[in-house]
């Protein structure tokens, strides 16, 4: 589970670029786990559409085509419409608090900049889905939102995160008021503009062990073994 989470975060936060190779031995070395555990995590990520498993048993971060990207966003739009229709006027006090607290974290991440703001923006939508209590809806929103992160890394453009945070606040207000038409309109507009929003960086040349270092630490996974120092030969 920790291996899966570490790899998933590295992909979602675009530390691992779409198309990047995922060698089991290098990942296992960095995370301090067996290749069997790495293979299981890659299989789970493949089922979510984040990883491609190839015929030669190698793996790579998925690289969705433009056609696939359009299909994913069409499905996401329909599902997130259902989410806001389910939640409008039905948010509990605790759910309102959680949503507003999360948007506050988005605001703080915006000031710091970096990949964290991308991850938190996606997690806002997952939190909305969780508020419905519908397990299937939660699962599918989670999968399509994750795939959208890959799509943004390929086809998106730089953006101002101020817009995303403000749109999230407006959406919460519409849900609190029970205004279904406004909530649906805001969500549609928000998702229509998400394709133009991404923080891009070209990391294709980075060694996967270096990329996964911080994710390994956060998941409490093992550190790579210390390099062996050869003893000097004794003079004969």
Coordinates of N, CA and C in Angstrom, one line a residue, residues 7-203:
X7 N 4.3 5.8 -5.4 CA 4.3 5.9 -6.8 C 3.2 6.8 -7.4
X8 N 2.0 6.6 -6.8 CA 0.8 7.4 -7.3 C 1.0 8.8 -7.1
X9 N 1.5 9.2 -5.9 CA 1.8 10.7 -5.7 C 2.9 11.2 -6.6
X10 N 3.9 10.4 -6.9 CA 4.9 10.9 -7.8 C 4.4 11.1 -9.2
X11 N 3.4 10.3 -9.6 CA 2.8 10.5 -10.9 C 1.8 11.7 -10.9
X12 N 1.0 11.7 -9.9 CA 0.0 12.8 -9.8 C 0.6 14.2 -9.7
X13 N 1.7 14.2 -8.9 CA 2.4 15.5 -8.8 C 3.3 15.8 -9.9
X14 N 3.3 14.9 -10.9 CA 4.1 15.1 -12.1 C 5.6 15.1 -11.9
X15 N 6.0 14.5 -10.8 CA 7.5 14.3 -10.6 C 7.9 13.2 -11.6
X16 N 7.1 12.3 -11.9 CA 7.3 11.3 -13.0 C 6.5 11.7 -14.2
X17 N 7.1 12.0 -15.3 CA 6.4 12.5 -16.4 C 5.7 11.4 -17.2
X18 N 4.6 11.7 -17.9 CA 3.9 10.7 -18.8 C 4.9 10.1 -19.7
X19 N 4.9 8.8 -19.8 CA 5.8 8.0 -20.7 C 7.1 7.6 -20.0
X20 N 7.4 8.1 -18.7 CA 8.6 7.7 -18.0 C 8.6 6.3 -17.7
X21 N 9.8 5.6 -17.9 CA 9.9 4.2 -17.6 C 9.9 4.0 -16.1
X22 N 9.4 2.8 -15.7 CA 9.3 2.5 -14.3 C 9.9 1.1 -14.0
X23 N 11.3 1.1 -14.0 CA 12.0 -0.2 -13.8 C 11.8 -0.7 -12.4
X24 N 11.4 -2.0 -12.3 CA 11.0 -2.5 -11.0 C 12.3 -2.6 -10.0
X25 N 13.4 -2.9 -10.6 CA 14.6 -3.0 -9.7 C 15.0 -1.6 -9.1
X26 N 15.0 -0.5 -10.0 CA 15.3 0.8 -9.5 C 14.3 1.3 -8.4
X27 N 13.0 1.0 -8.7 CA 12.0 1.4 -7.7 C 12.2 0.7 -6.4
X28 N 12.4 -0.6 -6.5 CA 12.6 -1.4 -5.3 C 13.8 -1.0 -4.5
X29 N 14.8 -0.6 -5.2 CA 16.0 -0.2 -4.5 C 15.8 1.1 -3.8
X30 N 15.1 2.0 -4.5 CA 14.8 3.4 -3.9 C 13.9 3.3 -2.7
X31 N 12.9 2.4 -2.8 CA 11.8 2.3 -1.7 C 12.2 1.3 -0.7
X32 N 13.2 0.5 -0.9 CA 13.6 -0.5 0.0 C 12.7 -1.7 0.2
X33 N 12.1 -2.1 -1.0 CA 11.1 -3.2 -1.0 C 11.4 -4.2 -2.1
X34 N 10.8 -5.3 -2.1 CA 11.0 -6.3 -3.1 C 10.4 -6.0 -4.4
X35 N 10.8 -6.6 -5.5 CA 10.3 -6.4 -6.8 C 8.8 -6.9 -6.8
X36 N 8.5 -7.9 -6.0 CA 7.1 -8.4 -6.0 C 6.2 -7.3 -5.5
X37 N 6.5 -6.6 -4.5 CA 5.7 -5.5 -4.0 C 5.6 -4.4 -5.0
X38 N 6.7 -4.1 -5.7 CA 6.6 -3.0 -6.7 C 5.7 -3.5 -7.9
X39 N 5.8 -4.7 -8.3 CA 5.0 -5.3 -9.3 C 3.5 -5.2 -9.0
X40 N 3.1 -5.5 -7.7 CA 1.8 -5.4 -7.3 C 1.3 -3.9 -7.4
X41 N 2.1 -3.0 -6.9 CA 1.7 -1.6 -7.0 C 1.5 -1.1 -8.4
X42 N 2.4 -1.5 -9.3 CA 2.3 -1.1 -10.7 C 1.0 -1.7 -11.3
X43 N 0.7 -2.9 -10.9 CA -0.6 -3.5 -11.4 C -1.8 -2.7 -11.0
X44 N -1.8 -2.3 -9.8 CA -2.9 -1.5 -9.2 C -3.0 -0.2 -10.0
X45 N -1.8 0.5 -10.2 CA -1.8 1.7 -10.9 C -2.2 1.6 -12.4
X46 N -1.9 0.4 -12.9 CA -2.3 0.1 -14.3 C -3.8 0.0 -14.4
X47 N -4.4 -0.6 -13.4 CA -5.9 -0.7 -13.4 C -6.6 0.6 -13.3
X48 N -5.9 1.6 -12.7 CA -6.4 3.0 -12.6 C -6.1 3.8 -13.8
X49 N -5.4 3.3 -14.8 CA -5.0 4.0 -16.0 C -3.8 4.9 -15.8
X50 N -3.1 4.8 -14.7 CA -1.9 5.7 -14.5 C -0.6 5.1 -15.0
X51 N -0.6 3.8 -15.2 CA 0.6 3.1 -15.7 C 0.2 2.2 -16.8
X52 N 1.2 2.0 -17.8 CA 1.0 1.1 -18.9 C 2.0 -0.1 -18.7
X53 N 1.4 -1.3 -18.7 CA 2.2 -2.5 -18.6 C 2.4 -3.0 -20.0
X54 N 3.7 -3.2 -20.4 CA 4.0 -3.6 -21.7 C 4.3 -5.1 -21.8
X55 N 4.4 -5.6 -23.1 CA 4.5 -7.0 -23.4 C 5.8 -7.6 -22.8
X56 N 6.9 -6.8 -22.8 CA 8.2 -7.3 -22.3 C 8.3 -7.2 -20.8
X57 N 7.1 -7.1 -20.1 CA 7.1 -7.0 -18.6 C 7.6 -5.7 -18.1
X58 N 7.9 -4.7 -18.9 CA 8.3 -3.4 -18.5 C 7.1 -2.5 -18.2
X59 N 7.3 -1.4 -17.5 CA 6.1 -0.5 -17.2 C 6.6 0.9 -17.4
X60 N 5.6 1.8 -17.7 CA 5.9 3.2 -17.9 C 4.6 4.0 -17.4
X61 N 4.9 5.2 -17.1 CA 3.7 6.1 -16.8 C 2.9 6.2 -18.0
X62 N 1.6 6.2 -17.9 CA 0.7 6.2 -19.0 C 0.9 7.5 -19.8
X63 N 0.6 7.5 -21.1 CA 0.7 8.7 -21.9 C -0.6 8.7 -22.8
X64 N -1.7 9.3 -22.2 CA -3.0 9.3 -22.9 C -2.9 10.1 -24.2
X65 N -3.6 9.6 -25.3 CA -3.7 10.3 -26.5 C -4.7 11.5 -26.3
X66 N -4.7 12.4 -27.3 CA -5.6 13.5 -27.2 C -7.1 13.0 -27.3
X67 N -7.3 12.0 -28.1 CA -8.7 11.4 -28.1 C -9.1 10.8 -26.8
X68 N -8.1 10.1 -26.1 CA -8.4 9.5 -24.8 C -8.6 10.7 -23.8
X69 N -7.9 11.7 -23.9 CA -8.0 12.9 -23.0 C -9.5 13.5 -23.1
X70 N -10.0 13.6 -24.3 CA -11.3 14.1 -24.5 C -12.4 13.2 -23.9
X71 N -12.2 11.9 -24.0 CA -13.1 10.9 -23.5 C -13.1 11.0 -22.0
X72 N -11.9 11.1 -21.4 CA -11.8 11.1 -19.9 C -12.5 12.4 -19.4
X73 N -12.3 13.5 -20.0 CA -12.9 14.7 -19.5 C -14.4 14.7 -19.7
X74 N -14.9 14.1 -20.7 CA -16.3 13.9 -21.0 C -17.0 13.1 -19.8
X75 N -16.3 12.0 -19.5 CA -16.8 11.2 -18.4 C -16.7 11.9 -17.1
X76 N -15.6 12.6 -16.8 CA -15.5 13.3 -15.6 C -16.5 14.4 -15.4
X77 N -16.8 15.1 -16.5 CA -17.8 16.1 -16.5 C -19.2 15.6 -16.0
X78 N -19.6 14.4 -16.6 CA -20.8 13.8 -16.2 C -20.9 13.4 -14.8
X79 N -19.8 12.8 -14.3 CA -19.7 12.3 -12.9 C -19.7 13.4 -11.9
X80 N -19.0 14.5 -12.2 CA -18.9 15.6 -11.2 C -20.2 16.4 -11.2
X81 N -20.9 16.4 -12.3 CA -22.3 17.0 -12.3 C -23.1 16.2 -11.3
X82 N -23.0 14.9 -11.4 CA -23.8 14.1 -10.4 C -23.4 14.3 -9.0
X83 N -22.1 14.5 -8.8 CA -21.7 14.8 -7.4 C -22.3 16.1 -6.8
X84 N -22.3 17.2 -7.6 CA -22.8 18.4 -7.1 C -24.3 18.4 -7.0
X85 N -25.0 17.6 -7.9 CA -26.5 17.4 -7.8 C -26.8 16.7 -6.5
X86 N -26.0 15.7 -6.1 CA -26.2 15.0 -4.9 C -26.0 15.8 -3.6
X87 N -25.0 16.7 -3.7 CA -24.6 17.5 -2.5 C -25.3 18.8 -2.3
X88 N -25.9 19.4 -3.3 CA -26.5 20.7 -3.2 C -27.5 20.7 -2.1
X89 N -27.3 21.5 -1.1 CA -28.3 21.6 0.0 C -28.3 20.5 1.0
X90 N -27.3 19.6 0.9 CA -27.2 18.4 1.8 C -25.9 18.4 2.5
X91 N -25.0 19.3 2.4 CA -23.8 19.3 3.1 C -24.0 19.4 4.6
X92 N -23.3 18.5 5.4 CA -23.4 18.6 6.8 C -22.4 19.7 7.3
X93 N -22.6 20.1 8.5 CA -21.7 21.1 9.1 C -20.2 20.7 9.0
X94 N -20.0 19.4 9.3 CA -18.7 18.8 9.3 C -18.1 18.8 7.9
X95 N -18.9 18.5 6.9 CA -18.5 18.5 5.5 C -18.1 19.9 5.0
X96 N -18.9 20.8 5.4 CA -18.6 22.2 5.1 C -17.3 22.6 5.7
X97 N -17.0 22.2 6.9 CA -15.8 22.6 7.6 C -14.6 22.0 6.8
X98 N -14.7 20.7 6.5 CA -13.6 20.0 5.8 C -13.3 20.6 4.4
X99 N -14.4 21.0 3.7 CA -14.2 21.6 2.4 C -13.5 22.9 2.5
X100 N -13.9 23.7 3.4 CA -13.4 25.1 3.6 C -11.9 25.0 4.1
X101 N -11.7 24.0 5.0 CA -10.3 23.8 5.5 C -9.4 23.4 4.3
X102 N -9.9 22.6 3.5 CA -9.1 22.1 2.3 C -8.8 23.3 1.4
X103 N -9.8 24.1 1.1 CA -9.5 25.3 0.3 C -8.5 26.2 0.9
X104 N -8.5 26.3 2.2 CA -7.5 27.1 2.9 C -6.1 26.5 2.7
X105 N -6.0 25.2 2.7 CA -4.7 24.6 2.4 C -4.3 24.8 0.9
X106 N -5.2 24.9 0.0 CA -4.9 25.2 -1.4 C -4.4 26.6 -1.5
X107 N -4.9 27.5 -0.7 CA -4.5 28.9 -0.7 C -3.0 29.0 -0.2
X108 N -2.7 28.3 0.8 CA -1.3 28.3 1.4 C -0.4 27.7 0.4
X109 N -0.8 26.6 -0.3 CA 0.1 25.9 -1.3 C 0.3 26.9 -2.5
X110 N -0.7 27.6 -2.8 CA -0.6 28.6 -4.0 C 0.5 29.6 -3.7
X111 N 0.6 30.0 -2.5 CA 1.7 31.0 -2.1 C 3.1 30.4 -2.2
X112 N 3.2 29.1 -1.8 CA 4.5 28.4 -1.9 C 4.8 28.0 -3.3
X113 N 3.8 27.7 -4.1 CA 4.0 27.3 -5.5 C 4.4 25.8 -5.5
X114 N 4.6 25.3 -6.7 CA 5.1 23.9 -6.8 C 3.9 22.9 -7.1
X115 N 4.3 21.6 -7.1 CA 3.4 20.5 -7.5 C 2.3 20.3 -6.4
X116 N 2.5 20.8 -5.2 CA 1.5 20.6 -4.1 C 0.2 21.2 -4.5
X117 N 0.2 22.3 -5.1 CA -1.0 23.0 -5.5 C -1.8 22.2 -6.5
X118 N -1.1 21.5 -7.4 CA -1.8 20.6 -8.3 C -2.5 19.4 -7.6
X119 N -1.8 18.8 -6.7 CA -2.3 17.7 -5.9 C -3.5 18.1 -5.1
X120 N -3.4 19.2 -4.4 CA -4.5 19.7 -3.5 C -5.8 20.0 -4.4
X121 N -5.6 20.6 -5.5 CA -6.7 21.0 -6.4 C -7.4 19.7 -6.8
X122 N -6.7 18.7 -7.1 CA -7.4 17.4 -7.5 C -8.1 16.8 -6.3
X123 N -7.4 16.9 -5.1 CA -8.0 16.3 -3.9 C -9.3 17.0 -3.5
X124 N -9.5 18.2 -3.9 CA -10.7 18.9 -3.6 C -11.9 18.2 -4.2
X125 N -11.7 17.7 -5.4 CA -12.8 17.0 -6.2 C -13.0 15.6 -5.5
X126 N -12.0 15.0 -5.1 CA -12.1 13.7 -4.4 C -12.9 13.9 -3.1
X127 N -12.6 15.0 -2.4 CA -13.3 15.2 -1.1 C -14.8 15.5 -1.4
X128 N -15.1 16.2 -2.4 CA -16.5 16.4 -2.8 C -17.2 15.0 -3.0
X129 N -16.5 14.2 -3.8 CA -17.1 12.9 -4.1 C -17.3 12.1 -2.8
X130 N -16.3 12.1 -1.9 CA -16.4 11.4 -0.6 C -17.6 11.9 0.2
X131 N -18.0 13.2 0.1 CA -19.1 13.7 0.8 C -20.4 13.1 0.4
X132 N -20.5 12.5 -0.8 CA -21.7 11.9 -1.3 C -22.0 10.6 -0.5
X133 N -20.9 9.9 -0.1 CA -21.1 8.6 0.6 C -21.3 7.5 -0.4
X134 N -21.2 7.8 -1.7 CA -21.5 6.8 -2.8 C -20.1 6.1 -3.1
X135 N -19.9 4.9 -2.8 CA -18.6 4.3 -2.9 C -18.2 4.2 -4.4
X136 N -19.1 3.8 -5.3 CA -18.8 3.7 -6.7 C -18.4 5.1 -7.3
X137 N -19.2 6.1 -6.9 CA -18.9 7.5 -7.4 C -17.5 7.9 -6.9
X138 N -17.2 7.6 -5.7 CA -15.9 8.0 -5.1 C -14.8 7.3 -5.9
X139 N -15.0 6.0 -6.2 CA -13.9 5.3 -6.9 C -13.7 5.8 -8.3
X140 N -14.8 6.1 -9.0 CA -14.7 6.5 -10.4 C -14.2 8.0 -10.5
X141 N -14.6 8.8 -9.6 CA -14.1 10.2 -9.6 C -12.6 10.2 -9.3
X142 N -12.2 9.3 -8.4 CA -10.8 9.2 -8.0 C -10.0 8.8 -9.3
X143 N -10.5 7.8 -10.0 CA -9.7 7.3 -11.2 C -9.6 8.4 -12.3
X144 N -10.8 9.0 -12.6 CA -10.7 10.0 -13.8 C -10.0 11.2 -13.4
X145 N -10.0 11.7 -12.1 CA -9.3 12.8 -11.7 C -7.8 12.6 -11.8
X146 N -7.4 11.3 -11.4 CA -6.0 11.0 -11.5 C -5.5 11.0 -13.0
X147 N -6.3 10.4 -13.9 CA -6.0 10.4 -15.3 C -5.9 11.9 -15.8
X148 N -6.7 12.7 -15.3 CA -6.7 14.1 -15.7 C -5.3 14.8 -15.4
X149 N -4.7 14.4 -14.3 CA -3.4 14.9 -13.9 C -2.4 14.6 -15.0
X150 N -2.4 13.4 -15.5 CA -1.5 13.0 -16.6 C -1.8 13.8 -17.9
X151 N -3.1 14.0 -18.2 CA -3.5 14.7 -19.3 C -3.0 16.2 -19.3
X152 N -3.1 16.8 -18.1 CA -2.6 18.1 -17.9 C -1.1 18.3 -18.1
X153 N -0.4 17.2 -17.7 CA 1.0 17.2 -17.8 C 1.4 17.2 -19.2
X154 N 0.6 16.6 -20.1 CA 0.9 16.5 -21.5 C 0.4 17.7 -22.3
X155 N -0.9 18.0 -22.1 CA -1.5 19.0 -23.0 C -1.9 20.3 -22.3
X156 N -1.7 20.4 -21.0 CA -2.0 21.7 -20.4 C -1.0 22.8 -20.6
X157 N -1.4 24.0 -20.0 CA -0.5 25.1 -20.1 C -0.4 25.7 -18.7
X158 N 0.6 26.6 -18.5 CA 0.7 27.2 -17.2 C -0.5 28.0 -16.8
X159 N -0.8 28.1 -15.6 CA -2.0 28.8 -15.1 C -1.8 29.6 -13.8
X160 N -2.8 30.4 -13.5 CA -2.7 31.0 -12.2 C -3.6 30.2 -11.2
X161 N -3.1 29.7 -10.2 CA -3.8 28.9 -9.2 C -4.9 29.7 -8.5
X162 N -4.8 31.1 -8.5 CA -5.8 31.9 -7.9 C -7.2 31.6 -8.4
X163 N -7.3 31.3 -9.7 CA -8.6 31.0 -10.4 C -9.2 29.8 -9.8
X164 N -8.4 28.7 -9.7 CA -8.9 27.4 -9.2 C -9.4 27.5 -7.8
X165 N -8.6 28.2 -6.9 CA -9.0 28.3 -5.5 C -10.3 29.1 -5.4
X166 N -10.5 30.2 -6.1 CA -11.7 31.0 -6.1 C -12.9 30.2 -6.6
X167 N -12.6 29.5 -7.7 CA -13.7 28.7 -8.2 C -14.2 27.6 -7.2
X168 N -13.3 27.0 -6.5 CA -13.7 26.1 -5.5 C -14.5 26.7 -4.4
X169 N -14.1 27.9 -4.0 CA -14.9 28.7 -3.0 C -16.3 29.0 -3.5
X170 N -16.4 29.4 -4.7 CA -17.8 29.7 -5.3 C -18.6 28.5 -5.3
X171 N -18.0 27.3 -5.6 CA -18.8 26.1 -5.7 C -19.3 25.7 -4.3
X172 N -18.5 25.8 -3.3 CA -18.9 25.5 -2.0 C -20.1 26.4 -1.6
X173 N -20.0 27.6 -1.9 CA -21.1 28.5 -1.5 C -22.4 28.1 -2.2
X174 N -22.3 27.7 -3.5 CA -23.5 27.3 -4.2 C -24.1 26.0 -3.6
X175 N -23.2 25.1 -3.2 CA -23.7 23.9 -2.6 C -24.3 24.1 -1.2
X176 N -23.8 25.1 -0.5 CA -24.4 25.4 0.8 C -25.8 26.0 0.7
X177 N -25.9 26.8 -0.4 CA -27.2 27.4 -0.6 C -28.3 26.5 -1.2
X178 N -27.8 25.3 -1.7 CA -28.7 24.3 -2.3 C -29.1 24.8 -3.7
X179 N -28.2 25.6 -4.4 CA -28.5 26.1 -5.7 C -27.9 25.2 -6.7
X180 N -28.7 24.2 -7.1 CA -28.3 23.1 -8.1 C -27.9 23.7 -9.4
X181 N -28.7 24.6 -10.1 CA -28.3 25.1 -11.4 C -26.9 25.8 -11.4
X182 N -26.8 26.6 -10.3 CA -25.5 27.4 -10.2 C -24.3 26.5 -9.9
X183 N -24.5 25.5 -9.1 CA -23.5 24.5 -8.8 C -23.0 23.7 -10.0
X184 N -24.0 23.3 -10.8 CA -23.7 22.6 -12.0 C -23.0 23.5 -13.0
X185 N -23.5 24.7 -13.1 CA -22.8 25.6 -14.1 C -21.4 25.9 -13.7
X186 N -21.2 26.1 -12.4 CA -19.8 26.4 -11.9 C -18.9 25.2 -12.1
X187 N -19.4 24.0 -11.9 CA -18.6 22.8 -12.1 C -18.2 22.6 -13.6
X188 N -19.2 22.8 -14.4 CA -19.0 22.7 -15.9 C -17.9 23.7 -16.3
X189 N -18.1 24.9 -15.9 CA -17.1 25.9 -16.3 C -15.7 25.6 -15.7
X190 N -15.7 25.2 -14.5 CA -14.4 24.8 -13.8 C -13.7 23.7 -14.6
X191 N -14.4 22.7 -14.9 CA -13.8 21.5 -15.6 C -13.4 21.9 -17.1
X192 N -14.2 22.8 -17.7 CA -13.9 23.2 -19.1 C -12.6 24.0 -19.1
X193 N -12.2 24.6 -18.0 CA -11.0 25.4 -18.0 C -9.8 24.7 -17.4
X194 N -10.1 23.5 -16.8 CA -9.0 22.8 -16.2 C -8.0 22.3 -17.2
X195 N -8.4 22.0 -18.4 CA -7.5 21.6 -19.5 C -6.4 22.6 -19.8
X196 N -6.7 23.9 -19.5 CA -5.7 24.9 -19.7 C -4.9 25.2 -18.5
X197 N -4.9 24.4 -17.5 CA -4.2 24.6 -16.3 C -3.3 23.5 -15.9
X198 N -2.0 23.8 -15.9 CA -1.0 22.8 -15.4 C 0.3 23.5 -15.1
X199 N 1.1 23.0 -14.2 CA 2.4 23.4 -14.0 C 3.3 22.4 -14.7
X200 N 4.0 22.9 -15.7 CA 4.7 22.0 -16.6 C 6.2 22.0 -16.2
X201 N 6.8 20.8 -16.2 CA 8.3 20.7 -16.1 C 8.7 19.5 -16.8
X202 N 9.8 19.6 -17.4 CA 10.4 18.4 -18.2 C 11.3 17.7 -17.3
X203 N 10.9 16.5 -16.8 CA 11.7 15.7 -15.9 C 12.1 14.3 -16.5

